[in-house]
PDB file of N, CA and C in Angstrom:
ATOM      1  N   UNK D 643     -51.788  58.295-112.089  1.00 54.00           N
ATOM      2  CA  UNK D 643     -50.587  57.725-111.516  1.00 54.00           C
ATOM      3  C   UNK D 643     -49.949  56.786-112.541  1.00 54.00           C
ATOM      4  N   UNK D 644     -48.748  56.701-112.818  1.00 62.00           N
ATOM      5  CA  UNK D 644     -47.954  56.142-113.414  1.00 62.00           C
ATOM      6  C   UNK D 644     -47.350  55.050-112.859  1.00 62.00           C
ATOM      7  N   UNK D 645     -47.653  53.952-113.460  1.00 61.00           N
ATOM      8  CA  UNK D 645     -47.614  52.290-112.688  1.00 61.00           C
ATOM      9  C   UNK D 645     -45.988  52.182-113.196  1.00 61.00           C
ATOM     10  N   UNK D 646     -45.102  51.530-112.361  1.00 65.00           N
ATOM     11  CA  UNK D 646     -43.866  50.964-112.511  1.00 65.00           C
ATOM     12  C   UNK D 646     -43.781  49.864-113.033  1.00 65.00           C
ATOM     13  N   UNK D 647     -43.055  49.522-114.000  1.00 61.00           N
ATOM     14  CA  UNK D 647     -42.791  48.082-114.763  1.00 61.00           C
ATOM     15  C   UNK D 647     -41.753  47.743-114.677  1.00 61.00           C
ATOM     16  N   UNK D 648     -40.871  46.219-113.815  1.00 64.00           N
ATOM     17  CA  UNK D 648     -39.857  46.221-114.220  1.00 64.00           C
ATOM     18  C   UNK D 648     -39.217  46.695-115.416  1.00 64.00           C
ATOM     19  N   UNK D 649     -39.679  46.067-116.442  1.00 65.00           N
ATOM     20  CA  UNK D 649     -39.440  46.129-118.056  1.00 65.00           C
ATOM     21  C   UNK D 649     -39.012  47.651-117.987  1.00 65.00           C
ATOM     22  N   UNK D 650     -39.805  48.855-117.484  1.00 65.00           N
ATOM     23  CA  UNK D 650     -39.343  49.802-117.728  1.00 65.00           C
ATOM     24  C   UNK D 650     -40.727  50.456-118.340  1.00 65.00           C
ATOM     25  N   UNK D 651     -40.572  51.990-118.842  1.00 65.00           N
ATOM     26  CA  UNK D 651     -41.869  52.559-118.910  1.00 65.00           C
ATOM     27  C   UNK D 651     -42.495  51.885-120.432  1.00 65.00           C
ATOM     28  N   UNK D 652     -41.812  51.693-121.009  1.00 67.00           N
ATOM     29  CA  UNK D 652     -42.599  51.105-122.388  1.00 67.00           C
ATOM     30  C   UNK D 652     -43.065  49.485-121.709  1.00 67.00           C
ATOM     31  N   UNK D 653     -43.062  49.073-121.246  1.00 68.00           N
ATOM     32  CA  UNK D 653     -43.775  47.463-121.339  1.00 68.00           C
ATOM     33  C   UNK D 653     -45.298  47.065-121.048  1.00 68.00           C
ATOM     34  N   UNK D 654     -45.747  46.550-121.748  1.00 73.00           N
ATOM     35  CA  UNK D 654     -46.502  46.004-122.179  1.00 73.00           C
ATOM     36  C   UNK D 654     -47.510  45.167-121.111  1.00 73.00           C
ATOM     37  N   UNK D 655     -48.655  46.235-120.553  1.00 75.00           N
ATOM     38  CA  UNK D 655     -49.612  45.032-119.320  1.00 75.00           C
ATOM     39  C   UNK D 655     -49.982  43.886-119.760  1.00 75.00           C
ATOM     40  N   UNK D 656     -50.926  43.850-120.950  1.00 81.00           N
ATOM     41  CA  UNK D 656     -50.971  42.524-121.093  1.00 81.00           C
ATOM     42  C   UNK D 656     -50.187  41.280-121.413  1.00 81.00           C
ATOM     43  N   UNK D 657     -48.815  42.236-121.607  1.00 78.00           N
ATOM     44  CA  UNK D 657     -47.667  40.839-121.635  1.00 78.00           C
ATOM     45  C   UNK D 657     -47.747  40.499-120.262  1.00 78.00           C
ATOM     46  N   UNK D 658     -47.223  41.465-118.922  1.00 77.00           N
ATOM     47  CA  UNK D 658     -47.413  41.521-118.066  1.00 77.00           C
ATOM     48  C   UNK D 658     -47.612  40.327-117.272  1.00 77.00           C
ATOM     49  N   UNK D 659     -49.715  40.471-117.992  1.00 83.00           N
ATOM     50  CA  UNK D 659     -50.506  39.878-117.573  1.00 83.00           C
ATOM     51  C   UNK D 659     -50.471  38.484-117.413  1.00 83.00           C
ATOM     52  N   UNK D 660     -50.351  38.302-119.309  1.00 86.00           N
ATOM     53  CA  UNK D 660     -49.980  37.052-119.645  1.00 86.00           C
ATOM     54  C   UNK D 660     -49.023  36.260-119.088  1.00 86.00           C
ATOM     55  N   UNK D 661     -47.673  36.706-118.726  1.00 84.00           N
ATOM     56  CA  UNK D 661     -46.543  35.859-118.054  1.00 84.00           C
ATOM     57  C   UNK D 661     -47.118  35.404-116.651  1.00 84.00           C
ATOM     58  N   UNK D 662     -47.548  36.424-116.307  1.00 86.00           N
ATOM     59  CA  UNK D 662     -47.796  36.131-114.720  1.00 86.00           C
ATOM     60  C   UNK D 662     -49.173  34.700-114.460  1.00 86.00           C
ATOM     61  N   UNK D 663     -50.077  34.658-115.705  1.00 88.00           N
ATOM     62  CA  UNK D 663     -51.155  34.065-115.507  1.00 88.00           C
ATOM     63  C   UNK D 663     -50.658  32.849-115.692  1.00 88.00           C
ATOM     64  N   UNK D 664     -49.644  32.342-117.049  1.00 88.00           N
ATOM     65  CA  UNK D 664     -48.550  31.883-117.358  1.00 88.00           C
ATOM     66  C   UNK D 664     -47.982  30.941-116.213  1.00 88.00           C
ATOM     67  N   UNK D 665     -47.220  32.148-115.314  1.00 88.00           N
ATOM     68  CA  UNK D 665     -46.729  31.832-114.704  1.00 88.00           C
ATOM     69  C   UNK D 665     -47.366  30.669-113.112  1.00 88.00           C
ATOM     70  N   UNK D 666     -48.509  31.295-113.104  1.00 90.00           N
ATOM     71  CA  UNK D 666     -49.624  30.457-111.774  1.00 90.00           C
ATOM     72  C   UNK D 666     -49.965  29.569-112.348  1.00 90.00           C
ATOM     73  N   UNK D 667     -50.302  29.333-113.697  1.00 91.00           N
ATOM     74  CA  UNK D 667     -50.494  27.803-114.449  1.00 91.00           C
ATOM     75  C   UNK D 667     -49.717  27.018-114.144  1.00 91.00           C
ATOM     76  N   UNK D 668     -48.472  27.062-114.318  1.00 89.00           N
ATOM     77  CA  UNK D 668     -47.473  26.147-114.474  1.00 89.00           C
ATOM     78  C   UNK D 668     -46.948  26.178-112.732  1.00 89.00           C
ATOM     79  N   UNK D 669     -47.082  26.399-112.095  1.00 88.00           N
ATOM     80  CA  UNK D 669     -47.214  26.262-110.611  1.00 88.00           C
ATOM     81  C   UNK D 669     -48.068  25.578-110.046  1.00 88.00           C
ATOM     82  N   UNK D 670     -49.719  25.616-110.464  1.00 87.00           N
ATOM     83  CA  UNK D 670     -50.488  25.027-110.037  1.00 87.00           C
ATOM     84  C   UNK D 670     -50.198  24.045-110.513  1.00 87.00           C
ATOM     85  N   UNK D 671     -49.912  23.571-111.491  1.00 87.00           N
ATOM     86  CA  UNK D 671     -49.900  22.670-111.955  1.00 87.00           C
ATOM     87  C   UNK D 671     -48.509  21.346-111.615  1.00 87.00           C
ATOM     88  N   UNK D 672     -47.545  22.000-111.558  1.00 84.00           N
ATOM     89  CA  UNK D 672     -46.470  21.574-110.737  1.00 84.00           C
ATOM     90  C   UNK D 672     -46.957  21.088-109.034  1.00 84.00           C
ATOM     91  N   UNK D 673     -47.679  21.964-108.286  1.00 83.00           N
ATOM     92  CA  UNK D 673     -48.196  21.300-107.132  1.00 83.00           C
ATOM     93  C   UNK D 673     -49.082  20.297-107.011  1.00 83.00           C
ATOM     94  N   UNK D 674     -50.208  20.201-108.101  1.00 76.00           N
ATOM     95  CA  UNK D 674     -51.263  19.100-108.459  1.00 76.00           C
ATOM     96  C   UNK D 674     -50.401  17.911-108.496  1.00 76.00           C
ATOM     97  N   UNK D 675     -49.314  18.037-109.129  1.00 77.00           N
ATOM     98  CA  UNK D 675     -48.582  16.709-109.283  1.00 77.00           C
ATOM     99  C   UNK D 675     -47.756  16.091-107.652  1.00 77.00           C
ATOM    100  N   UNK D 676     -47.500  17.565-107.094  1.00 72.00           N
ATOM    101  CA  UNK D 676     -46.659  16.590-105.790  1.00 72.00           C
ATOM    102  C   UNK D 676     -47.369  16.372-105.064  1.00 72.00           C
ATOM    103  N   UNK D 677     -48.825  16.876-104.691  1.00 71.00           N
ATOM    104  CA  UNK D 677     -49.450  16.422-103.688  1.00 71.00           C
ATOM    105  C   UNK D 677     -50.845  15.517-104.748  1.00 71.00           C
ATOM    106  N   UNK D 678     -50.831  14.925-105.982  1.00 76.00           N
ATOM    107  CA  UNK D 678     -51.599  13.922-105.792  1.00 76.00           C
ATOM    108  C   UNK D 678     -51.710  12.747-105.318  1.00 76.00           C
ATOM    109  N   UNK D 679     -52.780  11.829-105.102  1.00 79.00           N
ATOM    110  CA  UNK D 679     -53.067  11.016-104.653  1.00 79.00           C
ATOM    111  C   UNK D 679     -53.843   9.664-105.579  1.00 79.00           C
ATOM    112  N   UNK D 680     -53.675   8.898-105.281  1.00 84.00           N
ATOM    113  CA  UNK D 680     -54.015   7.542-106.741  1.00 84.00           C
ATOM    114  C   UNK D 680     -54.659   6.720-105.634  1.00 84.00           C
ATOM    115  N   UNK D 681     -54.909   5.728-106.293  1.00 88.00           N
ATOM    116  CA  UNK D 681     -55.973   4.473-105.946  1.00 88.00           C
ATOM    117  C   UNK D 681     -55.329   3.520-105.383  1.00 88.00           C
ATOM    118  N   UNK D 682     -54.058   3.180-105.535  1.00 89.00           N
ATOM    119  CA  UNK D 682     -53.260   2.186-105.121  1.00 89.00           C
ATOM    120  C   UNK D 682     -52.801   2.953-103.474  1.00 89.00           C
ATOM    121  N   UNK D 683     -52.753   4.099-103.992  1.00 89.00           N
ATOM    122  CA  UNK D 683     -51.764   4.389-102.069  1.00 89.00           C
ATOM    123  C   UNK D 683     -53.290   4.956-101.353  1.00 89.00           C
ATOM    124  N   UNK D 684     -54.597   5.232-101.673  1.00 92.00           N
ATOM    125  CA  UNK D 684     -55.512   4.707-101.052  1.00 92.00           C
ATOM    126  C   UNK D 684     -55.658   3.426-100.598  1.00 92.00           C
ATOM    127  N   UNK D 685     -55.628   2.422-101.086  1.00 93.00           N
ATOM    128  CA  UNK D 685     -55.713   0.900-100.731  1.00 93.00           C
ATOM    129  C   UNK D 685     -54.944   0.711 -99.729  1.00 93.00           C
ATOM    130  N   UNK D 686     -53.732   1.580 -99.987  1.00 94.00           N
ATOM    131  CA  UNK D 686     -52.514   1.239 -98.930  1.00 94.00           C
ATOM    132  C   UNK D 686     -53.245   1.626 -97.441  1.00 94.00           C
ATOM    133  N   UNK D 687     -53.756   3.117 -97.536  1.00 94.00           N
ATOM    134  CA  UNK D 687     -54.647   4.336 -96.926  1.00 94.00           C
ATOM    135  C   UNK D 687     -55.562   3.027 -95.609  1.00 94.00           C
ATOM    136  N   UNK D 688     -56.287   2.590 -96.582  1.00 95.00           N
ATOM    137  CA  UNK D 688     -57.237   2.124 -96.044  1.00 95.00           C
ATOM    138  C   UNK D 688     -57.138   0.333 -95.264  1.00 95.00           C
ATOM    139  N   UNK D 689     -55.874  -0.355 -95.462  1.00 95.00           N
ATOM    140  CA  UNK D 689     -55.487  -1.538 -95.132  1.00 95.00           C
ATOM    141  C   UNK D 689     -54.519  -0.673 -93.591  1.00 95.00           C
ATOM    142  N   UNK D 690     -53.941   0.587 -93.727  1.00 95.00           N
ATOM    143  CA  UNK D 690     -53.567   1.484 -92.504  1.00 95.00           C
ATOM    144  C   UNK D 690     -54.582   1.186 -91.582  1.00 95.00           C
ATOM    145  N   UNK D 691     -55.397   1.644 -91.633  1.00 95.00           N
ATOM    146  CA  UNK D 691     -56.447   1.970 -90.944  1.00 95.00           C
ATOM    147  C   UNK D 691     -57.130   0.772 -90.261  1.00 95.00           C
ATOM    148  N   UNK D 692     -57.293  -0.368 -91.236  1.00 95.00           N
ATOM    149  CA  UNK D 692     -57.741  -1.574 -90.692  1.00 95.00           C
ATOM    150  C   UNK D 692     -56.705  -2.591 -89.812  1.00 95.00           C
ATOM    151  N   UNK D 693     -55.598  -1.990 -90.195  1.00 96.00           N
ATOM    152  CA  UNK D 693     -54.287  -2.448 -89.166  1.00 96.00           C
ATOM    153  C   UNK D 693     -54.462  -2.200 -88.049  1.00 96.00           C
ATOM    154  N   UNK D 694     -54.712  -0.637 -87.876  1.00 94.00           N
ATOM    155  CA  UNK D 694     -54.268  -0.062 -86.508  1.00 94.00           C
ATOM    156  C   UNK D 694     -55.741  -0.001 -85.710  1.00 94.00           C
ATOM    157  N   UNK D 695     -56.900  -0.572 -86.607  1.00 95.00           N
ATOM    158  CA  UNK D 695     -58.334  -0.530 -85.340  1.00 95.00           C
ATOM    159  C   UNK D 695     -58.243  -1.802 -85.140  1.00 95.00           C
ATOM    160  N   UNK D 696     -57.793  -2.872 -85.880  1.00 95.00           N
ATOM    161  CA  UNK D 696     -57.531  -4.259 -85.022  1.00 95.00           C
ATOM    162  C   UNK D 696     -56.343  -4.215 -84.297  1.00 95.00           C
ATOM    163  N   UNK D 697     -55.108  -3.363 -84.215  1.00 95.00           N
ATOM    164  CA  UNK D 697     -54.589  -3.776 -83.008  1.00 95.00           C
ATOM    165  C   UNK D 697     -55.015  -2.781 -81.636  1.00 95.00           C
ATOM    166  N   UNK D 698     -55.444  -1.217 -82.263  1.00 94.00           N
ATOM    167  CA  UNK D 698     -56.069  -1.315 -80.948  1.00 94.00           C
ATOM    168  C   UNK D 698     -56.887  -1.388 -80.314  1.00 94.00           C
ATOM    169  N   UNK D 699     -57.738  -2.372 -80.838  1.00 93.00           N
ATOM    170  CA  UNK D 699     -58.610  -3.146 -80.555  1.00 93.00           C
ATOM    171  C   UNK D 699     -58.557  -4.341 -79.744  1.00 93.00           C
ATOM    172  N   UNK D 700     -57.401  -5.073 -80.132  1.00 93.00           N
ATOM    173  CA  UNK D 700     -56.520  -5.996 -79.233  1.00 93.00           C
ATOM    174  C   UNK D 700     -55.710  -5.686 -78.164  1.00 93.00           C
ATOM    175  N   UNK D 701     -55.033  -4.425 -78.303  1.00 92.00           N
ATOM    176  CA  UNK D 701     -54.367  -3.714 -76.836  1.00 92.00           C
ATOM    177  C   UNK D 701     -54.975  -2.617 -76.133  1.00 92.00           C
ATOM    178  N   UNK D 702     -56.032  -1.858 -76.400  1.00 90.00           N
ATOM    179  CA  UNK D 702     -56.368  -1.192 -76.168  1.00 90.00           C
ATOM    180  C   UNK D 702     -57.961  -1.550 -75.449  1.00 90.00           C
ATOM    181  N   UNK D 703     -58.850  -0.982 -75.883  1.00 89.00           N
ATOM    182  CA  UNK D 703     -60.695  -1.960 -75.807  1.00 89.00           C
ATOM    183  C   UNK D 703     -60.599  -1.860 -77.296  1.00 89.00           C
ATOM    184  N   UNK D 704     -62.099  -2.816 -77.557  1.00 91.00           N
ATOM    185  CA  UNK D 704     -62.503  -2.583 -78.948  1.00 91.00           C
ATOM    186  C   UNK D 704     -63.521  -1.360 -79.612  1.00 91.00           C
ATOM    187  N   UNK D 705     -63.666  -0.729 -78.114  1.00 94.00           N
ATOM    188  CA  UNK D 705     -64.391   0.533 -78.628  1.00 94.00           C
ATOM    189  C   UNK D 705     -63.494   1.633 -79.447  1.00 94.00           C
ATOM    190  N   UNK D 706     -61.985   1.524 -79.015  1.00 93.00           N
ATOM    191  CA  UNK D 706     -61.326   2.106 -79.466  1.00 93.00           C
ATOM    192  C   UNK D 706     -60.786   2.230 -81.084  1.00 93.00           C
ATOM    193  N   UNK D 707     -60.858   1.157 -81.324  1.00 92.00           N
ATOM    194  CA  UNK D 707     -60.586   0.306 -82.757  1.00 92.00           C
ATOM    195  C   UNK D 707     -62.066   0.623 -83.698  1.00 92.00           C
ATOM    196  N   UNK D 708     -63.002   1.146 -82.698  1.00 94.00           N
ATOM    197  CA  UNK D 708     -64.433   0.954 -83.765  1.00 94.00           C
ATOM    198  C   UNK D 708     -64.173   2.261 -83.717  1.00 94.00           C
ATOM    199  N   UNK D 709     -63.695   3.105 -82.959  1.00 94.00           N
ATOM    200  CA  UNK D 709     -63.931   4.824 -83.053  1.00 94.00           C
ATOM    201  C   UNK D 709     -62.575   5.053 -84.193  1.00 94.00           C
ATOM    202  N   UNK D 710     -61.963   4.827 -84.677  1.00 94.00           N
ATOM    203  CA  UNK D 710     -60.858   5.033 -85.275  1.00 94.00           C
ATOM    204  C   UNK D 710     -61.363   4.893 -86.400  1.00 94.00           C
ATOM    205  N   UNK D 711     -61.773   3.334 -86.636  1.00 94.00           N
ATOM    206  CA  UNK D 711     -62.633   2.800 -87.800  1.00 94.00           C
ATOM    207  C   UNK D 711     -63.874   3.797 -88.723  1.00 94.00           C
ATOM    208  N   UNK D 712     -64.374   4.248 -87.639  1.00 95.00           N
ATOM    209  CA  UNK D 712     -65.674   5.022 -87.443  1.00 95.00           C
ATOM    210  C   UNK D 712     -65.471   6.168 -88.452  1.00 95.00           C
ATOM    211  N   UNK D 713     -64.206   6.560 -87.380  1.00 95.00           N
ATOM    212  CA  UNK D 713     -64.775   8.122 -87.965  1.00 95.00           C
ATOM    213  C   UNK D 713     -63.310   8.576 -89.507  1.00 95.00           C
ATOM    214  N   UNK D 714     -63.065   7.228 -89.661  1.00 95.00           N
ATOM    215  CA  UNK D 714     -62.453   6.995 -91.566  1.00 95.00           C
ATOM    216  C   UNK D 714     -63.372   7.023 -92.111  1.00 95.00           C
ATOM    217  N   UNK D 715     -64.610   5.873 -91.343  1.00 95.00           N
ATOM    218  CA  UNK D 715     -65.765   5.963 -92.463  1.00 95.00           C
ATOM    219  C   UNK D 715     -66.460   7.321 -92.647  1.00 95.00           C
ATOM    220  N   UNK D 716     -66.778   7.728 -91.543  1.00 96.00           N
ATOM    221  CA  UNK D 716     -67.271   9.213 -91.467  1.00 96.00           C
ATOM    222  C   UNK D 716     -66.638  10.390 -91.947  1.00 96.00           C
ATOM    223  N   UNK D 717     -65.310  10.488 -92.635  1.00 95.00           N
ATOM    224  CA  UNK D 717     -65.002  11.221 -93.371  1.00 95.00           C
ATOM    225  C   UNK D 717     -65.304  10.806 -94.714  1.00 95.00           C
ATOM    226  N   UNK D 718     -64.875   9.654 -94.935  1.00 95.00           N
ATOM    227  CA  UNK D 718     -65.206   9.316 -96.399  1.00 95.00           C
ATOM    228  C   UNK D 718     -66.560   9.380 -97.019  1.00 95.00           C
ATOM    229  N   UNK D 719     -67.992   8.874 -95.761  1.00 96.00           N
ATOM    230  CA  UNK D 719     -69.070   9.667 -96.401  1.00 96.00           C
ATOM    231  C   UNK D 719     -69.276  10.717 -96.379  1.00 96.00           C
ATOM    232  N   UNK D 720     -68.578  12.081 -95.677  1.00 96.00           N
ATOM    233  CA  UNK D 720     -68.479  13.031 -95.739  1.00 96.00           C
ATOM    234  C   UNK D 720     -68.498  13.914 -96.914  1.00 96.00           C
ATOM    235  N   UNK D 721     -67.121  13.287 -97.317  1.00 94.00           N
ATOM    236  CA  UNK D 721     -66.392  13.460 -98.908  1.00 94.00           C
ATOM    237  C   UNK D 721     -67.339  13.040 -99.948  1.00 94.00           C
ATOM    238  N   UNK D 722     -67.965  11.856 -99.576  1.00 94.00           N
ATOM    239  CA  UNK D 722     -69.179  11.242-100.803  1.00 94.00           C
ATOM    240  C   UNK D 722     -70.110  12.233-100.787  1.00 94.00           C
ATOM    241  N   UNK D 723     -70.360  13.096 -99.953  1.00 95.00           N
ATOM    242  CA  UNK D 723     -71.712  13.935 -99.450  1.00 95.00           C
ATOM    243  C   UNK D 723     -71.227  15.100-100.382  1.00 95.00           C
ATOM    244  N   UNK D 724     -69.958  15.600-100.197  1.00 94.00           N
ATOM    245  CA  UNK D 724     -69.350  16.689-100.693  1.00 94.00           C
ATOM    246  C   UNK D 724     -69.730  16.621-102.317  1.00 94.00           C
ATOM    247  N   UNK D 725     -69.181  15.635-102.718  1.00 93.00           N
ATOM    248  CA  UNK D 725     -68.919  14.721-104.238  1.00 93.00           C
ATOM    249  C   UNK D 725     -70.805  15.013-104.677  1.00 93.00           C
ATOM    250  N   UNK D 726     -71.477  14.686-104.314  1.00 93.00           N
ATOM    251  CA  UNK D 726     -72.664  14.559-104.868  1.00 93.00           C
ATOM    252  C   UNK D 726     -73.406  15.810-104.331  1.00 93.00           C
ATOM    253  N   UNK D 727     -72.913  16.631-103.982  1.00 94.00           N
ATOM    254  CA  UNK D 727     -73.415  17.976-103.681  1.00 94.00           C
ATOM    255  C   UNK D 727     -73.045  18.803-104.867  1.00 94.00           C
ATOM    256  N   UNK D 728     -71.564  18.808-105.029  1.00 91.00           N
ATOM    257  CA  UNK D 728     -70.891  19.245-106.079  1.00 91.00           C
ATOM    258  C   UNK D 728     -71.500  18.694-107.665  1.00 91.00           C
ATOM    259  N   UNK D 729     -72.385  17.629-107.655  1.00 89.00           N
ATOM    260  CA  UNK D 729     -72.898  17.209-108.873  1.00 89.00           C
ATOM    261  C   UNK D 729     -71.970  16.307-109.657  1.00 89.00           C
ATOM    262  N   UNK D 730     -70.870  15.987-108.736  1.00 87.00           N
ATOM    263  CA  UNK D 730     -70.566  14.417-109.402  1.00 87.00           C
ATOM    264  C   UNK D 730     -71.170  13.114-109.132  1.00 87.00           C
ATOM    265  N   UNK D 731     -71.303  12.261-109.776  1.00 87.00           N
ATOM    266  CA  UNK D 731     -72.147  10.933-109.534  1.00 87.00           C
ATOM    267  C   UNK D 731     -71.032  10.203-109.892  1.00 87.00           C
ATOM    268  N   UNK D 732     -71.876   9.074-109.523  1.00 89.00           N
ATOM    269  CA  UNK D 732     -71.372   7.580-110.210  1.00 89.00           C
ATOM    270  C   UNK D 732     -70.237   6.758-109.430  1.00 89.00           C
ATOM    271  N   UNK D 733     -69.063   6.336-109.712  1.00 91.00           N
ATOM    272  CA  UNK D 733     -68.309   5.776-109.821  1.00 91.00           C
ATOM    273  C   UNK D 733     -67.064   6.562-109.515  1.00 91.00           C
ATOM    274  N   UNK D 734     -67.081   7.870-110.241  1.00 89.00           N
ATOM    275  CA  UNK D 734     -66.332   8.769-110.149  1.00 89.00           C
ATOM    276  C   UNK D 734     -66.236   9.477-108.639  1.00 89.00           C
ATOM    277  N   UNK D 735     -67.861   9.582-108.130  1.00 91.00           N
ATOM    278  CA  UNK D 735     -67.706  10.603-106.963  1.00 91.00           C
ATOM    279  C   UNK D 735     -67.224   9.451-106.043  1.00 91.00           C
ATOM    280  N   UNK D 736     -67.278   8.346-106.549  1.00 93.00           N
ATOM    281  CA  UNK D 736     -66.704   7.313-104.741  1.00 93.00           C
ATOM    282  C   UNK D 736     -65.890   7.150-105.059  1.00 93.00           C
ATOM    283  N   UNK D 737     -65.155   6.953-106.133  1.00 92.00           N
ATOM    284  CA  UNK D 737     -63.667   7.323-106.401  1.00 92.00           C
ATOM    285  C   UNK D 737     -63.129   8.483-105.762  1.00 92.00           C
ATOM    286  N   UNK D 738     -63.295   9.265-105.904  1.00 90.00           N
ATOM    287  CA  UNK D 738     -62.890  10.572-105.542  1.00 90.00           C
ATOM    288  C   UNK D 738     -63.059  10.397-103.620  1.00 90.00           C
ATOM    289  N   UNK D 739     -64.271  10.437-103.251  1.00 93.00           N
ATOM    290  CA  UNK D 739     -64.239  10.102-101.884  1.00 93.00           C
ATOM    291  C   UNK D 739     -63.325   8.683-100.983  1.00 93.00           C
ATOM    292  N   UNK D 740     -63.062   8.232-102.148  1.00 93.00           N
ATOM    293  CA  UNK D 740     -62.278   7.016-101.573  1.00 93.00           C
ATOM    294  C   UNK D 740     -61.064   7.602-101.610  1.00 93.00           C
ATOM    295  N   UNK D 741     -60.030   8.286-102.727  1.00 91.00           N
ATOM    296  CA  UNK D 741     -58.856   8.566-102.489  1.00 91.00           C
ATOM    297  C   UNK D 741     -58.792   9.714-101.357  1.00 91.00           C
ATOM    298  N   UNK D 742     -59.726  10.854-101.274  1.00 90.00           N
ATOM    299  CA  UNK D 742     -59.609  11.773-100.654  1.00 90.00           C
ATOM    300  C   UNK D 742     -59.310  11.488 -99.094  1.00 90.00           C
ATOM    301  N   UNK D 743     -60.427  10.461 -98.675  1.00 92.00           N
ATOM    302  CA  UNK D 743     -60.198   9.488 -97.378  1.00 92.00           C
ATOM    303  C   UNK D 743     -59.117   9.357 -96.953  1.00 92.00           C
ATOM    304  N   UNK D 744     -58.587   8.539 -98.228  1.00 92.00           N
ATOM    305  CA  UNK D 744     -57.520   7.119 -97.714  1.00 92.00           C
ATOM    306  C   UNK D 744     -56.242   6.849 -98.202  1.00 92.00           C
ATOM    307  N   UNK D 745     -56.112   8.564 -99.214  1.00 89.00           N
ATOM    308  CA  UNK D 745     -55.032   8.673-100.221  1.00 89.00           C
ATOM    309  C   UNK D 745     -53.469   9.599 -99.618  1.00 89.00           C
ATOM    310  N   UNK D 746     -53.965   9.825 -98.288  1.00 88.00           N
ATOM    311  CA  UNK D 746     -52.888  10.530 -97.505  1.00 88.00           C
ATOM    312  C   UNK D 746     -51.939   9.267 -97.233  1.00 88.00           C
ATOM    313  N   UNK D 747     -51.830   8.002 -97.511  1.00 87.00           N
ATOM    314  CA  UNK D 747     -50.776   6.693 -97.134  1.00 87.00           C
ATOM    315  C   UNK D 747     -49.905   6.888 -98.479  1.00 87.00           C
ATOM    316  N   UNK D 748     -50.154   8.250 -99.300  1.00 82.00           N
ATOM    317  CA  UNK D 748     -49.080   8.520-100.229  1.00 82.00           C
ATOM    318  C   UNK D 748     -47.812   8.457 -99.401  1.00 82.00           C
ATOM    319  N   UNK D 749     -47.593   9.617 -98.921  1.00 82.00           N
ATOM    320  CA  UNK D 749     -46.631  10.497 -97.581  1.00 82.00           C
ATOM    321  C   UNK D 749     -46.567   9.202 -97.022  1.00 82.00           C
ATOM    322  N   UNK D 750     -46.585   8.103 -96.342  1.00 80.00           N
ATOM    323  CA  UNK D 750     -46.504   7.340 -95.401  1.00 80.00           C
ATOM    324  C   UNK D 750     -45.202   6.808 -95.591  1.00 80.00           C
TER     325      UNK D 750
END
């Protein structure tokens, strides 16, 4: 069977190839940038969080404020669990589990 090429019947697969691989690089890479997340809008992330289990903690019960609390923490050791499964250590993997947590107060 005779494969169709835009280009036409002479062109070249591994140019093809190349543009297209090319092409998902520079995409992925374009999305890495709009949806990352940094250390500072974690902080932000995580002062969220301690806002809204002390007030509804104050209007609400305080069981409510500890379950909110709770289960931030319980993702974030989650993420630490993930991090050191994956064979990162140190400094780096609670880094990483800290923005992953608490780094969605980018969007906010």
């Amino acid at each position: 069977m005779v494969q169709q090429w835009p280009e036409g019947p002479a062109a070249d697969p591994e140019a093809a190839r190349e543009r297209y691989d090319s092409d998902m690089r520079a995409t992925r890479r374009t999305m890495r940038e709009v949806i990352r997340a940094d250390v500072p809008a974690a902080h932000l992330g995580l002062a969220i969080v301690v806002v809204a289990s002390v007030v509804l903690s104050c209007f609400a019960a305080p069981v409510v404020g500890v379950c909110v609390g709770g289960a931030f923490a319980a993702l974030f050791l989650a993420a630490a669990a993930v991090m050191f499964l994956r064979g990162i250590r140190g400094r780096n993997a609670w880094r990483r589990a800290y923005v992953f947590a608490f780094g969605w107060a980018n969007w906010v």
